[in-house]
């Protein structure tokens, strides 16, 4: 049976903030002693007691009690049992409102570092794929119709760019999470000579909040994290969709490693891309948590309201889902094989060179619009005759335009990609340069711990 009291309990999910909570309390106790608000002996006892609490939690000996509702009350109550009366001085000049805001900011900073690390891992796998497939040409698509040949590396690096922007968004959100709210009290500040700058230094924050009312009610940094996570999941989901398509018999572009596929219980021939599919599916819950939090926040008057306790479960699930998905993709991309023969042969299909043939006519002085019209007629002719562009005689070509000469037979998938030799294009030397840039970027990031 559940009691109505269970409704307010958060201990089953906020206990994951225990390291942040203990770090915050330790810094707070030290600051109180430094400012002579409590005695050095009391602070020492508190710090040691908190250390014991940490060990009890980590060795699963801690007596969690749902009747105490949340993590903060559980820890404070246990501290009382361990060190006695001195425990009652820890909460001087502090409220659970600035305490929980601090815990969430500390947690978010770590979650951001982990997200960036995970993104770097996926980028690493993509650059690896680009490097291993230098020179491989494949069909590029628009509307999921074969459009123009592209380098496979160019396709992989497109995703590198998306994840680069994601990493930048997480960096950006770090700046705003990295501000200390402790010292705001319940809402109005505290009537003790605290030293918030010392606290910020102890806890590694770059700044302190400027307004106590804002500090206890602000959860923007969680929204920003979740927005960045939603975008990253959207990119992962698009990539997942391509992996699903590409691993089908119909495309036959890639083979996923066995560990990233599962068999069917009744159809022995199947190799289902379940990991990619689940990544695509899990994107939904991450979007949902973003919307959930925005909705929790939208009607709240200043300052702290208990609604804010609802910021946690969705956020934690977003962090877990994103990090797990990034880990899966790093492995899945590193272990997949591209059927280079198949993609190269499809890329060589001459219909995809129609634009290049139009450009060839432009080179002979034909206005582009007119050249495009000529090629449209030619493509229709091929379709009606069941022929490939490459299989037409020069005489047939000339029926559509007198500007065609032997040169048309020199137009291939290779010449097509090579011609797109300006920054951002798919020419081998442009892409090789982008691969080098991507490598440099990853090296610079790893020298600064992904940051
Ligand atoms: N469990 C609460 C939360 O997550 C902690 C803060 C409670 N503060 C209060 N005044 N009841 O928001």
CSV table of C-alpha atoms and ligand atoms in Angstrom, one decimal:
chain,number,residue,atom,x,y,z
A,1,UNK,CA,0.0,0.0,0.0
A,2,UNK,CA,1.2,3.5,-0.7
A,3,UNK,CA,0.5,6.4,1.5
A,4,UNK,CA,-0.3,9.9,0.3
A,5,UNK,CA,3.0,10.9,1.8
A,6,UNK,CA,4.9,9.0,-0.9
A,7,UNK,CA,3.7,11.7,-3.3
A,8,UNK,CA,6.4,14.2,-2.1
A,9,UNK,CA,9.3,11.7,-1.9
A,10,UNK,CA,12.2,12.1,-4.2
A,11,UNK,CA,14.8,10.0,-2.5
A,12,UNK,CA,14.6,7.2,-5.1
A,13,UNK,CA,15.9,9.5,-7.8
A,14,UNK,CA,17.6,12.5,-6.1
A,15,UNK,CA,20.0,10.1,-4.3
A,16,UNK,CA,22.1,10.2,-7.5
A,17,UNK,CA,23.2,13.7,-6.5
A,18,UNK,CA,24.9,12.5,-3.3
A,19,UNK,CA,28.5,13.4,-4.5
A,20,UNK,CA,27.4,16.9,-5.5
A,21,UNK,CA,25.5,17.3,-2.2
A,22,UNK,CA,28.4,16.2,-0.1
A,23,UNK,CA,30.8,18.4,-2.0
A,24,UNK,CA,28.6,21.4,-1.5
A,25,UNK,CA,28.1,20.8,2.2
A,26,UNK,CA,31.8,20.2,2.7
A,27,UNK,CA,32.6,23.5,1.0
A,28,UNK,CA,29.9,25.3,2.9
A,29,UNK,CA,31.1,24.0,6.3
A,30,UNK,CA,34.7,25.1,5.5
A,31,UNK,CA,33.4,28.5,4.5
A,32,UNK,CA,31.4,28.8,7.7
A,33,UNK,CA,34.5,28.1,9.8
A,34,UNK,CA,36.7,30.4,7.8
A,35,UNK,CA,34.2,33.2,8.4
A,36,UNK,CA,34.0,32.3,12.1
A,37,UNK,CA,30.2,31.6,11.7
A,38,UNK,CA,30.8,28.1,13.2
A,39,UNK,CA,33.9,26.8,15.1
A,40,UNK,CA,36.8,25.1,13.4
A,41,UNK,CA,36.1,22.0,15.5
A,42,UNK,CA,32.5,21.8,14.4
A,43,UNK,CA,33.5,22.2,10.8
A,44,UNK,CA,36.1,19.5,11.1
A,45,UNK,CA,33.5,17.1,12.6
A,46,UNK,CA,31.0,17.9,9.9
A,47,UNK,CA,33.6,17.4,7.1
A,48,UNK,CA,34.6,14.0,8.6
A,49,UNK,CA,31.1,13.0,9.2
A,50,UNK,CA,30.2,13.8,5.6
A,51,UNK,CA,33.1,11.7,4.4
A,52,UNK,CA,31.7,8.8,6.4
A,53,UNK,CA,28.3,9.3,4.8
A,54,UNK,CA,29.9,9.2,1.4
A,55,UNK,CA,31.6,5.9,2.2
A,56,UNK,CA,28.4,4.5,3.5
A,57,UNK,CA,26.5,5.4,0.4
A,58,UNK,CA,29.2,4.0,-1.9
A,59,UNK,CA,29.4,0.7,0.0
A,60,UNK,CA,25.6,0.5,0.0
A,61,UNK,CA,25.5,0.6,3.8
A,62,UNK,CA,23.6,3.9,4.0
A,63,UNK,CA,20.2,3.7,5.7
A,64,UNK,CA,18.0,5.5,3.1
A,65,UNK,CA,14.7,6.5,4.7
A,66,UNK,CA,11.8,7.6,2.4
A,67,UNK,CA,10.1,9.2,5.4
A,68,UNK,CA,12.9,11.9,5.2
A,69,UNK,CA,11.7,12.6,1.7
A,70,UNK,CA,14.8,13.7,-0.1
A,71,UNK,CA,18.6,13.3,-0.3
A,72,UNK,CA,19.3,16.5,1.7
A,73,UNK,CA,17.3,15.4,4.7
A,74,UNK,CA,18.6,11.9,4.6
A,75,UNK,CA,22.2,13.1,4.7
A,76,UNK,CA,21.7,15.7,7.4
A,77,UNK,CA,19.8,13.2,9.6
A,78,UNK,CA,22.5,10.6,9.2
A,79,UNK,CA,25.2,13.2,9.9
A,80,UNK,CA,23.3,13.8,13.2
A,81,UNK,CA,23.5,10.2,14.1
A,82,UNK,CA,27.3,10.1,13.3
A,83,UNK,CA,28.6,13.4,14.9
A,84,UNK,CA,25.8,14.6,17.1
A,85,UNK,CA,24.9,18.2,17.8
A,86,UNK,CA,27.6,19.8,15.5
A,87,UNK,CA,25.5,18.5,12.6
A,88,UNK,CA,22.8,21.0,13.5
A,89,UNK,CA,25.2,23.9,12.5
A,90,UNK,CA,25.8,22.7,8.9
A,91,UNK,CA,22.6,24.3,7.6
A,92,UNK,CA,23.5,27.8,9.0
A,93,UNK,CA,23.2,30.4,6.3
A,94,UNK,CA,21.8,27.9,3.8
A,95,UNK,CA,18.4,26.6,2.6
A,96,UNK,CA,17.5,23.5,0.7
A,97,UNK,CA,16.5,25.8,-2.1
A,98,UNK,CA,20.1,27.1,-2.8
A,99,UNK,CA,21.4,23.6,-1.9
A,100,UNK,CA,19.4,21.8,-4.5
A,101,UNK,CA,20.1,24.5,-7.1
A,102,UNK,CA,23.8,24.0,-6.4
A,103,UNK,CA,23.6,20.2,-6.7
A,104,UNK,CA,21.9,20.4,-10.0
A,105,UNK,CA,24.5,22.8,-11.4
A,106,UNK,CA,27.3,20.6,-10.2
A,107,UNK,CA,25.7,17.6,-11.8
A,108,UNK,CA,25.0,19.4,-15.0
A,109,UNK,CA,28.6,20.5,-15.4
A,110,UNK,CA,29.7,16.9,-15.2
A,111,UNK,CA,26.9,15.8,-17.6
A,112,UNK,CA,28.0,18.4,-20.1
A,113,UNK,CA,31.6,17.2,-19.9
A,114,UNK,CA,30.4,13.6,-20.4
A,115,UNK,CA,28.2,14.6,-23.3
A,116,UNK,CA,31.1,16.4,-25.0
A,117,UNK,CA,33.4,13.4,-24.5
A,118,UNK,CA,30.7,11.1,-26.0
A,119,UNK,CA,30.3,13.4,-29.0
A,120,UNK,CA,34.1,13.5,-29.5
A,121,UNK,CA,34.0,9.7,-29.5
A,122,UNK,CA,31.4,9.6,-32.3
A,123,UNK,CA,33.3,12.3,-34.2
A,124,UNK,CA,36.4,10.2,-33.9
A,125,UNK,CA,34.6,7.1,-35.4
A,126,UNK,CA,33.3,9.3,-38.3
A,127,UNK,CA,36.8,10.7,-39.1
A,128,UNK,CA,38.1,7.1,-39.0
A,129,UNK,CA,35.5,6.0,-41.5
A,130,UNK,CA,36.3,9.0,-43.7
A,131,UNK,CA,40.0,8.2,-43.6
A,132,UNK,CA,39.5,4.5,-44.3
A,133,UNK,CA,37.4,5.2,-47.3
A,134,UNK,CA,39.3,8.0,-49.0
A,135,UNK,CA,38.6,7.9,-52.7
A,136,UNK,CA,35.4,5.8,-52.4
A,137,UNK,CA,32.6,7.4,-54.4
A,138,UNK,CA,28.9,6.7,-53.6
A,139,UNK,CA,25.5,7.9,-54.7
A,140,UNK,CA,24.4,11.2,-53.0
A,141,UNK,CA,20.7,11.6,-52.5
A,142,UNK,CA,18.0,14.3,-52.4
A,143,UNK,CA,14.4,13.3,-51.8
A,144,UNK,CA,15.9,9.8,-51.3
A,145,UNK,CA,16.5,9.7,-55.0
A,146,UNK,CA,20.0,9.2,-56.4
A,147,UNK,CA,21.2,12.6,-57.2
A,148,UNK,CA,24.9,13.1,-57.7
A,149,UNK,CA,28.0,11.1,-56.9
A,150,UNK,CA,29.8,12.2,-53.6
A,151,UNK,CA,32.8,10.9,-51.7
A,152,UNK,CA,31.7,8.5,-48.9
A,153,UNK,CA,34.1,10.5,-46.7
A,154,UNK,CA,32.1,13.7,-47.5
A,155,UNK,CA,28.9,12.0,-46.3
A,156,UNK,CA,30.6,10.9,-43.0
A,157,UNK,CA,32.0,14.3,-42.5
A,158,UNK,CA,28.6,15.9,-42.8
A,159,UNK,CA,27.7,14.2,-39.5
A,160,UNK,CA,31.0,15.3,-38.1
A,161,UNK,CA,29.9,18.8,-38.6
A,162,UNK,CA,26.5,18.2,-36.9
A,163,UNK,CA,28.2,16.7,-33.8
A,164,UNK,CA,30.7,19.6,-33.8
A,165,UNK,CA,27.8,22.1,-33.5
A,166,UNK,CA,26.3,19.9,-30.8
A,167,UNK,CA,29.6,20.0,-28.8
A,168,UNK,CA,29.7,23.8,-29.2
A,169,UNK,CA,26.1,24.0,-27.9
A,170,UNK,CA,27.1,22.0,-24.8
A,171,UNK,CA,30.1,24.3,-24.3
A,172,UNK,CA,27.9,27.3,-24.5
A,173,UNK,CA,25.4,25.9,-22.0
A,174,UNK,CA,28.4,25.1,-19.6
A,175,UNK,CA,29.1,28.8,-19.2
A,176,UNK,CA,25.7,29.4,-17.8
A,177,UNK,CA,25.6,26.3,-15.6
A,178,UNK,CA,29.0,27.2,-14.2
A,179,UNK,CA,27.7,29.9,-11.8
A,180,UNK,CA,27.4,29.3,-8.0
A,181,UNK,CA,23.9,29.7,-6.5
A,182,UNK,CA,24.9,28.8,-2.9
A,183,UNK,CA,24.6,31.7,-0.5
A,184,UNK,CA,21.2,32.7,-1.9
A,185,UNK,CA,19.4,31.1,1.1
A,186,UNK,CA,15.8,30.4,0.8
A,187,UNK,CA,15.3,33.3,-1.6
A,188,UNK,CA,16.5,36.6,-0.1
A,189,UNK,CA,20.1,36.0,0.7
A,190,UNK,CA,21.5,35.1,4.2
A,191,UNK,CA,22.1,37.3,7.3
A,192,UNK,CA,25.6,35.9,7.9
A,193,UNK,CA,29.0,37.2,6.7
A,194,UNK,CA,29.4,34.4,4.2
A,195,UNK,CA,32.1,34.3,1.5
A,196,UNK,CA,30.5,33.2,-1.7
A,197,UNK,CA,33.7,33.8,-3.8
A,198,UNK,CA,35.5,31.3,-1.5
A,199,UNK,CA,32.7,28.8,-2.1
A,200,UNK,CA,32.9,29.3,-5.9
A,201,UNK,CA,36.7,28.7,-5.8
A,202,UNK,CA,36.3,25.6,-3.6
A,203,UNK,CA,33.7,24.2,-6.0
A,204,UNK,CA,35.4,25.3,-9.2
A,205,UNK,CA,32.7,27.8,-10.3
A,206,UNK,CA,33.7,30.6,-12.6
A,207,UNK,CA,31.2,33.1,-11.1
A,208,UNK,CA,28.5,33.6,-8.5
A,209,UNK,CA,24.9,34.3,-9.1
A,210,UNK,CA,23.9,38.0,-8.9
A,211,UNK,CA,20.3,37.7,-7.7
A,212,UNK,CA,19.2,35.3,-4.9
A,213,UNK,CA,15.6,35.2,-6.1
A,214,UNK,CA,16.6,34.2,-9.6
A,215,UNK,CA,19.3,31.8,-8.3
A,216,UNK,CA,16.9,29.6,-6.4
A,217,UNK,CA,14.3,29.4,-9.1
A,218,UNK,CA,16.4,29.3,-12.3
A,219,UNK,CA,16.5,26.0,-14.1
A,220,UNK,CA,17.4,27.5,-17.5
A,221,UNK,CA,20.6,25.5,-17.5
A,222,UNK,CA,18.6,22.3,-17.4
A,223,UNK,CA,16.5,23.4,-20.3
A,224,UNK,CA,19.6,24.3,-22.3
A,225,UNK,CA,21.2,21.0,-21.6
A,226,UNK,CA,18.0,19.2,-22.7
A,227,UNK,CA,17.7,21.4,-25.8
A,228,UNK,CA,21.3,20.6,-26.8
A,229,UNK,CA,20.6,16.9,-26.0
A,230,UNK,CA,17.5,16.9,-28.1
A,231,UNK,CA,19.4,18.3,-31.1
A,232,UNK,CA,22.2,15.8,-30.6
A,233,UNK,CA,19.6,13.0,-30.5
A,234,UNK,CA,18.0,14.3,-33.6
A,235,UNK,CA,21.3,14.1,-35.4
A,236,UNK,CA,22.0,10.6,-34.0
A,237,UNK,CA,18.5,9.6,-35.1
A,238,UNK,CA,19.1,10.8,-38.7
A,239,UNK,CA,22.3,8.8,-38.8
A,240,UNK,CA,20.5,5.8,-37.3
A,241,UNK,CA,17.9,6.1,-40.1
A,242,UNK,CA,20.6,6.0,-42.7
A,243,UNK,CA,22.3,3.0,-41.0
A,244,UNK,CA,18.9,1.2,-41.0
A,245,UNK,CA,18.4,1.9,-44.7
A,246,UNK,CA,21.9,1.2,-45.7
A,247,UNK,CA,22.0,-2.2,-44.0
A,248,UNK,CA,18.9,-3.3,-45.8
A,249,UNK,CA,19.2,-5.7,-48.7
A,250,UNK,CA,17.6,-3.0,-50.9
A,251,UNK,CA,20.5,-0.6,-50.3
A,252,UNK,CA,23.2,-3.1,-49.3
A,253,UNK,CA,25.7,-0.4,-48.6
A,254,UNK,CA,26.9,-1.5,-45.2
A,255,UNK,CA,27.2,-4.4,-42.9
A,256,UNK,CA,26.9,-3.7,-39.2
A,257,UNK,CA,29.0,-5.8,-36.8
A,258,UNK,CA,27.2,-8.8,-35.3
A,259,UNK,CA,27.2,-7.2,-31.9
A,260,UNK,CA,25.1,-4.4,-33.2
A,261,UNK,CA,22.4,-6.5,-34.9
A,262,UNK,CA,20.0,-9.2,-33.6
A,263,UNK,CA,18.4,-12.2,-35.2
A,264,UNK,CA,14.7,-12.7,-35.5
A,265,UNK,CA,13.1,-15.5,-33.4
A,266,UNK,CA,11.4,-16.9,-36.5
A,267,UNK,CA,13.3,-15.6,-39.5
A,268,UNK,CA,16.8,-17.0,-39.4
A,269,UNK,CA,18.1,-14.9,-42.3
A,270,UNK,CA,17.5,-11.6,-40.5
A,271,UNK,CA,20.1,-9.2,-39.1
A,272,UNK,CA,18.1,-6.5,-37.5
A,273,UNK,CA,19.7,-3.1,-36.8
A,274,UNK,CA,18.0,-2.9,-33.4
A,275,UNK,CA,20.6,-0.5,-31.9
A,276,UNK,CA,20.1,2.0,-34.6
A,277,UNK,CA,16.4,1.6,-34.4
A,278,UNK,CA,16.3,2.1,-30.6
A,279,UNK,CA,18.5,5.2,-30.9
A,280,UNK,CA,15.9,6.5,-33.4
A,281,UNK,CA,13.1,5.6,-31.0
A,282,UNK,CA,14.8,6.9,-27.8
A,283,UNK,CA,15.0,10.4,-29.4
A,284,UNK,CA,11.3,10.6,-28.6
A,285,UNK,CA,11.7,10.5,-24.9
A,286,UNK,CA,14.5,13.1,-24.9
A,287,UNK,CA,12.3,15.5,-26.9
A,288,UNK,CA,9.5,14.7,-24.4
A,289,UNK,CA,11.7,15.6,-21.3
A,290,UNK,CA,12.6,18.9,-22.9
A,291,UNK,CA,8.9,19.8,-23.4
A,292,UNK,CA,8.1,18.4,-19.9
A,293,UNK,CA,10.6,20.7,-18.2
A,294,UNK,CA,9.6,23.8,-20.1
A,295,UNK,CA,6.0,23.0,-19.1
A,296,UNK,CA,6.9,22.6,-15.4
A,297,UNK,CA,8.6,26.0,-15.5
A,298,UNK,CA,6.1,28.1,-17.5
A,299,UNK,CA,3.7,29.1,-14.8
A,300,UNK,CA,5.9,29.4,-11.7
A,301,UNK,CA,5.8,32.6,-9.7
A,302,UNK,CA,9.1,33.6,-8.0
A,303,UNK,CA,10.8,32.0,-6.3
A,304,UNK,CA,11.2,28.4,-5.3
A,305,UNK,CA,8.2,26.2,-5.7
A,306,UNK,CA,8.0,22.5,-5.1
A,307,UNK,CA,7.2,21.9,-8.7
A,308,UNK,CA,10.9,22.4,-9.3
A,309,UNK,CA,11.5,18.9,-7.8
A,310,UNK,CA,10.0,17.7,-11.1
A,311,UNK,CA,13.1,18.9,-12.9
A,312,UNK,CA,15.1,15.8,-12.1
A,313,UNK,CA,13.7,12.5,-13.4
A,314,UNK,CA,13.4,13.6,-17.0
A,315,UNK,CA,16.7,15.4,-16.9
A,316,UNK,CA,18.5,12.3,-15.5
A,317,UNK,CA,16.8,10.1,-18.1
A,318,UNK,CA,18.0,12.5,-20.9
A,319,UNK,CA,21.5,12.4,-19.6
A,320,UNK,CA,21.5,8.6,-19.4
A,321,UNK,CA,19.9,8.2,-22.8
A,322,UNK,CA,22.2,10.6,-24.6
A,323,UNK,CA,25.4,9.2,-23.1
A,324,UNK,CA,24.4,5.6,-23.7
A,325,UNK,CA,23.4,6.4,-27.3
A,326,UNK,CA,26.7,8.2,-28.0
A,327,UNK,CA,28.6,5.2,-26.6
A,328,UNK,CA,26.6,2.8,-28.9
A,329,UNK,CA,27.2,4.9,-32.0
A,330,UNK,CA,30.9,5.1,-31.4
A,331,UNK,CA,31.1,1.3,-31.4
A,332,UNK,CA,28.6,0.8,-34.1
A,333,UNK,CA,30.3,3.2,-36.5
A,334,UNK,CA,33.8,1.9,-35.8
A,335,UNK,CA,32.8,-1.7,-36.4
A,336,UNK,CA,30.7,-1.3,-39.6
A,337,UNK,CA,31.9,-2.1,-43.0
A,338,UNK,CA,31.1,-0.3,-46.2
A,339,UNK,CA,30.6,-2.3,-49.4
A,340,UNK,CA,32.8,-0.1,-51.4
A,341,UNK,CA,32.4,-2.1,-54.6
A,342,UNK,CA,28.6,-1.8,-54.5
A,343,UNK,CA,28.5,1.9,-53.7
A,344,UNK,CA,31.1,2.7,-56.3
A,345,UNK,CA,29.2,0.8,-59.0
A,346,UNK,CA,26.0,2.5,-58.1
A,347,UNK,CA,27.8,5.9,-58.1
A,348,UNK,CA,29.0,5.1,-61.6
A,349,UNK,CA,25.4,4.9,-63.0
A,350,UNK,CA,25.3,7.5,-65.7
A,351,UNK,CA,21.9,9.0,-64.9
A,352,UNK,CA,23.5,10.6,-61.9
A,353,UNK,CA,25.9,12.4,-64.3
A,354,UNK,CA,23.1,14.3,-66.0
A,355,UNK,CA,24.0,17.5,-64.1
A,356,UNK,CA,27.6,17.1,-65.1
A,357,UNK,CA,26.6,16.7,-68.8
A,358,UNK,CA,24.5,19.9,-68.5
A,359,UNK,CA,27.6,21.6,-67.0
A,360,UNK,CA,29.6,20.2,-69.9
A,361,UNK,CA,27.3,22.0,-72.4
A,362,UNK,CA,27.6,25.2,-70.4
A,363,UNK,CA,31.3,24.8,-71.0
A,364,UNK,CA,30.5,24.9,-74.7
A,365,UNK,CA,28.7,28.1,-74.3
A,366,UNK,CA,25.1,26.9,-73.9
A,367,UNK,CA,23.2,28.8,-71.2
A,368,UNK,CA,22.5,26.6,-68.2
A,369,UNK,CA,18.7,26.6,-68.4
A,370,UNK,CA,18.9,25.5,-72.0
A,371,UNK,CA,21.5,22.8,-71.2
A,372,UNK,CA,19.3,21.6,-68.4
A,373,UNK,CA,16.4,21.3,-70.9
A,374,UNK,CA,18.6,19.3,-73.4
A,375,UNK,CA,19.5,16.9,-70.6
A,376,UNK,CA,15.9,16.5,-69.5
A,377,UNK,CA,15.0,15.4,-73.1
A,378,UNK,CA,18.0,13.1,-73.2
A,379,UNK,CA,17.1,11.5,-69.9
A,380,UNK,CA,13.5,10.9,-71.2
A,381,UNK,CA,14.9,9.4,-74.4
A,382,UNK,CA,17.0,7.0,-72.3
A,383,UNK,CA,14.1,6.0,-70.2
A,384,UNK,CA,11.9,5.4,-73.3
A,385,UNK,CA,14.6,3.4,-75.0
A,386,UNK,CA,15.7,1.5,-71.9
A,387,UNK,CA,19.2,2.9,-72.3
A,388,UNK,CA,21.9,4.3,-70.1
A,389,UNK,CA,23.3,7.8,-70.9
A,390,UNK,CA,26.7,6.2,-71.1
A,391,UNK,CA,25.4,3.8,-73.7
A,392,UNK,CA,24.3,6.4,-76.2
A,393,UNK,CA,26.2,7.0,-79.5
A,394,UNK,CA,27.6,10.4,-80.2
A,395,UNK,CA,25.1,10.6,-83.0
A,396,UNK,CA,22.2,10.1,-80.6
A,397,UNK,CA,23.7,12.8,-78.3
A,398,UNK,CA,23.9,15.2,-81.2
A,399,UNK,CA,20.3,14.8,-82.1
A,400,UNK,CA,19.6,16.7,-78.8
A,401,UNK,CA,22.4,19.3,-79.1
A,402,UNK,CA,25.1,19.9,-81.8
A,403,UNK,CA,27.5,20.9,-79.0
A,404,UNK,CA,28.2,17.3,-77.9
A,405,UNK,CA,31.5,15.7,-78.9
A,406,UNK,CA,33.7,12.8,-77.8
A,407,UNK,CA,34.3,14.6,-74.5
A,408,UNK,CA,31.0,13.4,-73.1
A,409,UNK,CA,32.5,10.0,-72.6
A,410,UNK,CA,35.1,11.4,-70.3
A,411,UNK,CA,32.4,12.3,-67.8
A,412,UNK,CA,32.4,9.8,-64.9
A,413,UNK,CA,31.6,9.7,-61.2
A,414,UNK,CA,35.3,10.4,-60.5
A,415,UNK,CA,35.3,13.4,-62.8
A,416,UNK,CA,32.0,14.6,-61.3
A,417,UNK,CA,33.3,14.7,-57.7
A,418,UNK,CA,36.7,16.1,-58.8
A,419,UNK,CA,35.0,19.0,-60.5
A,420,UNK,CA,33.3,20.1,-57.3
A,421,UNK,CA,36.6,21.6,-56.1
A,422,UNK,CA,35.6,24.6,-54.1
A,423,UNK,CA,35.5,24.9,-50.3
A,424,UNK,CA,32.7,22.7,-48.9
A,425,UNK,CA,32.5,20.6,-52.1
A,426,UNK,CA,33.1,16.9,-52.5
A,427,UNK,CA,36.3,17.0,-54.6
A,428,UNK,CA,39.0,14.6,-53.1
A,429,UNK,CA,41.4,17.4,-52.3
A,430,UNK,CA,38.7,19.5,-50.5
A,431,UNK,CA,37.6,16.5,-48.5
A,432,UNK,CA,41.1,15.4,-47.7
A,433,UNK,CA,41.6,18.9,-46.2
A,434,UNK,CA,38.4,18.6,-44.2
A,435,UNK,CA,39.6,15.2,-42.9
A,436,UNK,CA,42.8,16.9,-41.7
A,437,UNK,CA,40.9,19.8,-40.1
A,438,UNK,CA,38.6,17.3,-38.3
A,439,UNK,CA,41.6,15.4,-37.0
A,440,UNK,CA,43.2,18.6,-35.8
A,441,UNK,CA,40.0,19.7,-34.1
A,442,UNK,CA,39.8,16.4,-32.2
A,443,UNK,CA,43.4,16.6,-31.2
A,444,UNK,CA,43.0,20.1,-29.8
A,445,UNK,CA,39.8,18.9,-28.0
A,446,UNK,CA,41.6,16.0,-26.4
A,447,UNK,CA,44.4,18.2,-25.2
A,448,UNK,CA,41.8,20.3,-23.4
A,449,UNK,CA,39.8,17.3,-22.1
A,450,UNK,CA,37.2,17.5,-24.9
A,451,UNK,CA,36.7,21.2,-24.0
B,1,LIG,N1,13.6,17.9,-3.0
B,1,LIG,C1,13.6,19.3,-3.3
B,1,LIG,C2,13.8,19.6,-4.8
B,1,LIG,O1,14.3,18.8,-5.5
B,1,LIG,C3,14.6,20.0,-2.5
B,1,LIG,C4,14.3,21.4,-2.1
B,1,LIG,C5,13.2,21.4,-1.2
B,1,LIG,N2,13.0,22.7,-0.7
B,1,LIG,C6,11.8,23.0,0.0
B,1,LIG,N3,11.7,24.2,0.4
B,1,LIG,N4,10.9,22.1,0.2
B,1,LIG,O2,13.4,20.6,-5.2
